[in-house]
DNA sequence: ATGACTGCGAGGCGCAGA
C-alpha cells in the first residue's frame, strides 16, 4: 500500500501532470496540498475517470487540501485543524482508508518574519501537535503527511547559509517539528536517509532545479503501528523536471498489508 | 542583489446572446 503526498501548486494548472503521475505510479492514497481551488471547482470527475475517489477541502485562490484513494472512498474523520474557530484557512483534512488513518496537511509557510504570518505558523504547529497527540492516543496505524514547510536539519537543504533567515529553518520552526518527533512520530524519509541530501522542493527561480538547489519540506510522519509496516520510501524526483511541473515533487511510503 | 518564476483573481477586452 503506497501512501503519497504531493504539493501540486494549483489543481487546475497541474491537472495533466497530476493525472499522469497517478496513472504511472498508482499510489493507493494521494494527499494533495495547495489545490488553490474552491470546493465546487475541484475536478473530481477527472480523477474518477482513472479510478480514484476523493474528498477535498478548498478555498478561493490559496491553500486547499485533498485526499484521493485508488478504488475506494476515503472516509472523512476531520475537516480543518481544531483549536482555533477563527482560522478559516483550508490546510487540514483527515480520513480513514483501508484501516489506516491519514491526515493531509499544508502547514503555513511563515514568511516574512518576524510578523503575524510567522506567529500563525508557530501557533498552527502547536495546534497540529495537539491533534497528533489525539491521533497517537488512538494507538492505530496513522500517517500525518504533507507540506510541513519545515527544513528539519541543515543536511536537508542545499545551502543552510542561503536559507538561514527563512521561516522554514528558524530554530522555533525546527523546535516545533522536533517536538512531534519527540512525541514518538517517525519521519519516514528522514530515518531512511540519515545522511540527508534528499530534496522534495526546488524553487522556480534562479535555475534552482537545474542547479539542484532544493530542500526537504514534504514529510510523512508515522505512528509505531504504521512504521512497523514500512517497507520502502521514495521521492518521485523526475516529475519536477517535466513540463509545467509543480515546484514540489511527490514523496511516498510503502506499507505492507495489515 | 531589493533580482530571478508561477498561479490565481480582478479586471480589461472581445465576443455571443438578448
Short mmCIF file of C-alpha atoms (C1' of nucleotides) in Angstrom, two decimals:
data_model
loop_
_atom_site.label_atom_id
_atom_site.label_comp_id
_atom_site.label_asym_id
_atom_site.label_seq_id
_atom_site.Cartn_x
_atom_site.Cartn_y
_atom_site.Cartn_z
CA UNK A 1 0.00 0.00 0.00
CA UNK A 2 1.59 3.22 -1.17
CA UNK A 3 0.74 6.49 0.59
CA UNK A 4 1.97 9.57 -1.29
CA UNK A 5 1.96 13.30 -0.66
CA UNK A 6 2.28 15.94 -3.35
CA UNK A 7 2.06 19.72 -3.13
CA UNK A 8 0.70 20.35 -6.61
CA UNK A 9 0.56 24.18 -6.66
CA UNK A 10 -2.82 24.54 -8.33
CA UNK A 11 -5.03 21.56 -9.21
CA UNK A 12 -6.31 23.10 -12.46
CA UNK A 13 -2.92 24.22 -13.72
CA UNK A 14 -1.42 20.86 -12.75
CA UNK A 15 -4.20 18.52 -13.88
CA UNK A 16 -2.45 16.84 -16.86
CA UNK A 17 0.73 16.33 -14.83
CA UNK A 18 -1.20 15.08 -11.83
CA UNK A 19 -3.28 12.55 -13.80
CA UNK A 20 -0.11 11.33 -15.47
CA UNK A 21 1.61 10.80 -12.12
CA UNK A 22 -1.38 8.96 -10.63
CA UNK A 23 -1.66 6.75 -13.69
CA UNK A 24 2.06 5.96 -13.80
CA UNK A 25 2.66 5.32 -10.09
CA UNK A 26 -0.85 4.34 -8.83
CA UNK A 27 -0.50 5.26 -5.14
CA UNK A 28 -3.27 3.77 -3.01
CA UNK A 29 -3.63 7.15 -1.30
CA UNK A 30 -2.57 10.52 -2.71
CA UNK A 31 -2.62 13.52 -0.38
CA UNK A 32 -2.59 16.80 -2.27
CA UNK A 33 -1.79 20.28 -0.99
CA UNK A 34 -2.26 23.74 -2.50
CA UNK A 35 -5.14 22.77 -4.72
CA UNK A 36 -5.88 26.55 -4.93
CA UNK A 37 -9.48 25.84 -5.79
CA UNK A 38 -12.86 26.37 -4.24
CA UNK A 39 -14.77 23.22 -3.37
CA UNK A 40 -17.08 23.49 -6.40
CA UNK A 41 -14.17 23.82 -8.83
CA UNK A 42 -12.35 20.64 -7.80
CA UNK A 43 -12.10 18.35 -10.88
CA UNK A 44 -13.20 15.15 -9.14
CA UNK A 45 -14.65 13.70 -12.37
CA UNK A 46 -11.18 13.64 -13.93
CA UNK A 47 -9.86 11.56 -11.05
CA UNK A 48 -12.86 9.24 -11.07
CA UNK A 49 -12.22 8.53 -14.76
CA UNK A 50 -8.93 6.89 -13.81
CA UNK A 51 -10.30 5.02 -10.80
CA UNK A 52 -9.73 7.40 -7.88
CA UNK A 53 -12.29 8.63 -5.36
CA UNK A 54 -11.66 11.56 -3.09
CA UNK A 55 -12.52 14.21 -0.57
CA UNK A 56 -11.28 17.80 -0.61
CA UNK A 57 -11.29 20.98 1.43
CA UNK A 58 -10.76 24.03 -0.73
CA UNK A 59 -10.90 27.79 -0.61
CA UNK A 60 -10.58 30.59 -3.15
CA UNK A 61 -7.09 31.30 -4.53
CA UNK A 62 -4.91 29.80 -1.84
CA UNK A 63 -4.24 26.67 0.19
CA UNK A 64 -6.66 23.74 -0.07
CA UNK A 65 -6.04 20.03 0.53
CA UNK A 66 -7.43 16.79 -0.88
CA UNK A 67 -7.20 13.05 -0.27
CA UNK A 68 -7.60 10.67 -3.22
CA UNK A 69 -7.78 6.88 -2.92
CA UNK A 70 -7.50 4.23 -5.62
CA UNK A 71 -10.69 2.21 -5.95
CA UNK A 72 -12.16 3.19 -2.59
CA UNK A 73 -13.74 6.20 -0.93
CA UNK A 74 -11.76 7.86 1.87
CA UNK A 75 -13.94 8.07 4.98
CA UNK A 76 -13.56 11.58 6.36
CA UNK A 77 -12.67 11.84 10.05
CA UNK A 78 -11.77 15.55 10.40
CA UNK A 79 -12.05 18.69 8.24
CA UNK A 80 -9.96 21.67 9.32
CA UNK A 81 -7.39 21.74 12.12
CA UNK A 82 -9.12 22.00 15.52
CA UNK A 83 -8.13 24.58 18.10
CA UNK A 84 -8.97 27.97 16.57
CA UNK A 85 -12.53 28.73 15.44
CA UNK A 86 -11.25 31.97 13.83
CA UNK A 87 -8.95 30.09 11.43
CA UNK A 88 -10.62 29.86 8.03
CA UNK A 89 -7.63 28.61 6.01
CA UNK A 90 -8.09 25.17 4.42
CA UNK A 91 -4.98 23.32 5.48
CA UNK A 92 -6.07 20.08 7.19
CA UNK A 93 -8.09 17.09 6.07
CA UNK A 94 -8.14 13.63 7.65
CA UNK A 95 -9.64 10.33 6.58
CA UNK A 96 -9.53 6.57 7.01
CA UNK A 97 -8.51 4.38 4.07
CA UNK A 98 -8.21 0.58 4.35
CA UNK A 99 -7.76 0.72 8.11
CA UNK A 100 -5.13 3.46 8.06
CA UNK A 101 -5.83 6.95 9.42
CA UNK A 102 -4.30 9.57 7.15
CA UNK A 103 -4.03 13.31 7.76
CA UNK A 104 -3.19 15.59 4.84
CA UNK A 105 -1.61 18.87 5.99
CA UNK A 106 -0.46 22.11 4.42
CA UNK A 107 1.47 23.81 7.20
CA UNK A 108 1.77 27.61 6.94
CA UNK A 109 4.96 28.89 5.28
CA UNK A 110 5.51 31.62 7.89
CA UNK A 111 7.44 34.18 5.85
CA UNK A 112 8.14 37.01 6.35
CA UNK A 113 9.40 37.01 9.89
CA UNK A 114 9.01 38.33 12.43
CA UNK A 115 5.35 39.08 11.95
CA UNK A 116 1.81 37.71 12.05
CA UNK A 117 2.46 35.06 9.41
CA UNK A 118 5.30 33.54 11.43
CA UNK A 119 3.21 33.74 14.60
CA UNK A 120 0.39 31.95 12.76
CA UNK A 121 2.78 29.23 11.65
CA UNK A 122 4.01 28.55 15.18
CA UNK A 123 0.50 28.61 16.62
CA UNK A 124 -0.67 26.24 13.87
CA UNK A 125 2.17 23.85 14.72
CA UNK A 126 1.09 23.75 18.37
CA UNK A 127 -2.48 23.01 17.28
CA UNK A 128 -1.14 20.29 14.98
CA UNK A 129 0.77 18.80 17.89
CA UNK A 130 -2.42 18.62 19.92
CA UNK A 131 -4.27 16.87 17.08
CA UNK A 132 -1.36 14.47 16.62
CA UNK A 133 -1.40 13.65 20.33
CA UNK A 134 -5.06 12.75 19.89
CA UNK A 135 -4.21 10.50 16.92
CA UNK A 136 -1.31 8.95 18.81
CA UNK A 137 -3.56 8.05 21.75
CA UNK A 138 -5.85 6.07 19.43
CA UNK A 139 -2.99 3.55 19.04
CA UNK A 140 -3.80 2.94 15.38
CA UNK A 141 -1.85 2.83 12.10
CA UNK A 142 -1.68 6.53 11.24
CA UNK A 143 0.26 8.82 8.90
CA UNK A 144 0.32 12.62 9.03
CA UNK A 145 1.67 13.67 5.65
CA UNK A 146 2.06 16.79 3.61
CA UNK A 147 3.92 20.03 3.15
CA UNK A 148 5.26 20.81 6.63
CA UNK A 149 7.17 23.89 5.43
CA UNK A 150 9.98 22.96 7.83
CA UNK A 151 13.55 22.03 6.86
CA UNK A 152 14.32 19.67 9.77
CA UNK A 153 18.12 19.87 9.77
CA UNK A 154 20.98 21.56 7.88
CA UNK A 155 21.56 18.34 5.91
CA UNK A 156 18.06 18.77 4.46
CA UNK A 157 18.91 21.91 2.48
CA UNK A 158 21.35 22.64 -0.35
CA UNK A 159 22.68 25.71 1.49
CA UNK A 160 21.87 26.36 5.16
CA UNK A 161 23.54 29.75 4.79
CA UNK A 162 21.38 30.84 1.86
CA UNK A 163 18.23 29.86 3.75
CA UNK A 164 19.30 30.97 7.24
CA UNK A 165 16.79 33.80 7.58
CA UNK A 166 13.86 31.83 6.12
CA UNK A 167 10.89 30.76 8.25
CA UNK A 168 11.38 27.17 7.02
CA UNK A 169 14.52 26.71 9.11
CA UNK A 170 14.18 29.07 12.06
CA UNK A 171 15.01 27.45 15.42
CA UNK A 172 11.40 27.96 16.52
CA UNK A 173 10.11 26.10 13.43
CA UNK A 174 12.58 23.28 13.92
CA UNK A 175 11.89 23.04 17.64
CA UNK A 176 8.17 22.68 16.97
CA UNK A 177 8.86 19.97 14.37
CA UNK A 178 11.26 18.19 16.71
CA UNK A 179 8.61 18.15 19.43
CA UNK A 180 6.48 16.00 17.08
CA UNK A 181 9.38 13.57 16.64
CA UNK A 182 9.98 13.72 20.39
CA UNK A 183 6.38 12.59 20.90
CA UNK A 184 7.40 9.42 19.06
CA UNK A 185 6.42 10.00 15.43
CA UNK A 186 8.73 8.55 12.76
CA UNK A 187 9.88 10.82 9.93
CA UNK A 188 9.87 8.09 7.27
CA UNK A 189 12.01 9.84 4.64
CA UNK A 190 14.42 11.22 7.23
CA UNK A 191 15.06 7.96 9.06
CA UNK A 192 15.60 6.09 5.77
CA UNK A 193 18.03 8.76 4.51
CA UNK A 194 20.20 9.53 7.55
CA UNK A 195 22.88 11.31 5.54
CA UNK A 196 20.41 13.85 4.19
CA UNK A 197 20.77 15.38 0.76
CA UNK A 198 17.23 14.45 -0.24
CA UNK A 199 15.11 17.28 -1.64
CA UNK A 200 11.35 17.49 -2.24
CA UNK A 201 11.19 21.14 -3.37
CA UNK A 202 13.12 23.26 -5.84
CA UNK A 203 12.24 26.93 -6.32
CA UNK A 204 11.07 28.07 -9.75
CA UNK A 205 13.55 30.95 -9.58
CA UNK A 206 17.24 31.27 -10.36
CA UNK A 207 17.56 27.88 -12.02
CA UNK A 208 17.18 26.11 -8.68
CA UNK A 209 16.11 22.84 -10.33
CA UNK A 210 18.94 22.85 -12.87
CA UNK A 211 21.45 23.56 -10.08
CA UNK A 212 19.80 21.06 -7.71
CA UNK A 213 19.27 23.83 -5.15
CA UNK A 214 16.47 22.19 -3.19
CA UNK A 215 15.38 21.22 0.27
CA UNK A 216 13.23 18.70 2.11
CA UNK A 217 9.96 20.06 3.48
CA UNK A 218 7.40 17.40 2.48
CA UNK A 219 7.25 14.79 5.23
CA UNK A 220 5.42 11.61 6.18
CA UNK A 221 5.18 11.09 9.95
CA UNK A 222 4.07 7.65 11.14
CA UNK A 223 2.82 6.10 14.37
CA UNK A 224 4.66 2.93 15.52
CA UNK A 225 1.66 0.84 14.40
CA UNK A 226 2.36 2.02 10.84
CA UNK A 227 6.14 2.48 10.99
CA UNK A 228 6.42 -1.24 11.85
CA UNK A 229 4.88 -1.97 8.44
CA UNK A 230 7.19 0.36 6.47
CA UNK A 231 8.99 -1.40 3.60
CA UNK A 232 10.18 1.44 1.35
CA UNK A 233 10.22 5.21 0.88
CA UNK A 234 10.73 7.28 -2.23
CA UNK A 235 10.82 10.66 -3.91
CA UNK A 236 9.43 10.84 -7.45
CA UNK A 237 12.10 13.35 -8.38
CA UNK A 238 11.79 13.19 -12.15
CA UNK A 239 8.32 14.76 -12.09
CA UNK A 240 9.91 18.04 -11.01
CA UNK A 241 11.71 18.16 -14.35
CA UNK A 242 8.66 17.70 -16.56
CA UNK A 243 6.72 20.37 -18.44
CA UNK A 244 4.57 22.66 -16.29
CA UNK A 245 5.76 20.95 -13.11
CA UNK A 246 4.89 21.88 -9.56
CA UNK A 247 7.80 23.29 -7.55
CA UNK A 248 7.38 20.28 -5.22
CA UNK A 249 7.72 16.64 -6.20
CA UNK A 250 5.75 13.60 -4.92
CA UNK A 251 7.04 11.73 -1.85
CA UNK A 252 5.76 8.34 -0.66
CA UNK A 253 5.96 5.40 1.73
CA UNK A 254 5.21 1.76 1.01
CA UNK A 255 3.37 -0.14 3.76
CA UNK A 256 2.72 -3.87 3.99
CA UNK A 257 -0.81 -5.15 4.38
CA UNK A 258 -2.05 -5.37 7.97
"C1'" DA B 1 21.37 41.54 -5.29
"C1'" DT B 2 15.68 44.93 -3.29
"C1'" DG B 3 16.74 40.07 -8.66
"C1'" DA B 4 15.13 35.61 -10.52
"C1'" DC B 5 9.09 32.34 -11.58
"C1'" DT B 6 4.49 30.81 -11.21
"C1'" DG B 7 -0.82 30.53 -10.29
"C1'" DC B 8 -4.79 32.94 -9.32
"C1'" DG B 9 -8.22 36.86 -9.00
"C1'" DA B 10 -9.51 41.26 -10.67
"C1'" DG B 11 -10.43 43.47 -14.47
"C1'" DG B 12 -9.95 44.73 -19.48
"C1'" DC B 13 -11.23 43.17 -23.76
"C1'" DG B 14 -13.58 40.58 -27.48
"C1'" DC B 15 -17.45 38.06 -28.38
"C1'" DA B 16 -22.15 35.91 -28.08
"C1'" DG B 17 -26.70 36.44 -26.86
"C1'" DA B 18 -30.65 39.14 -25.51
#
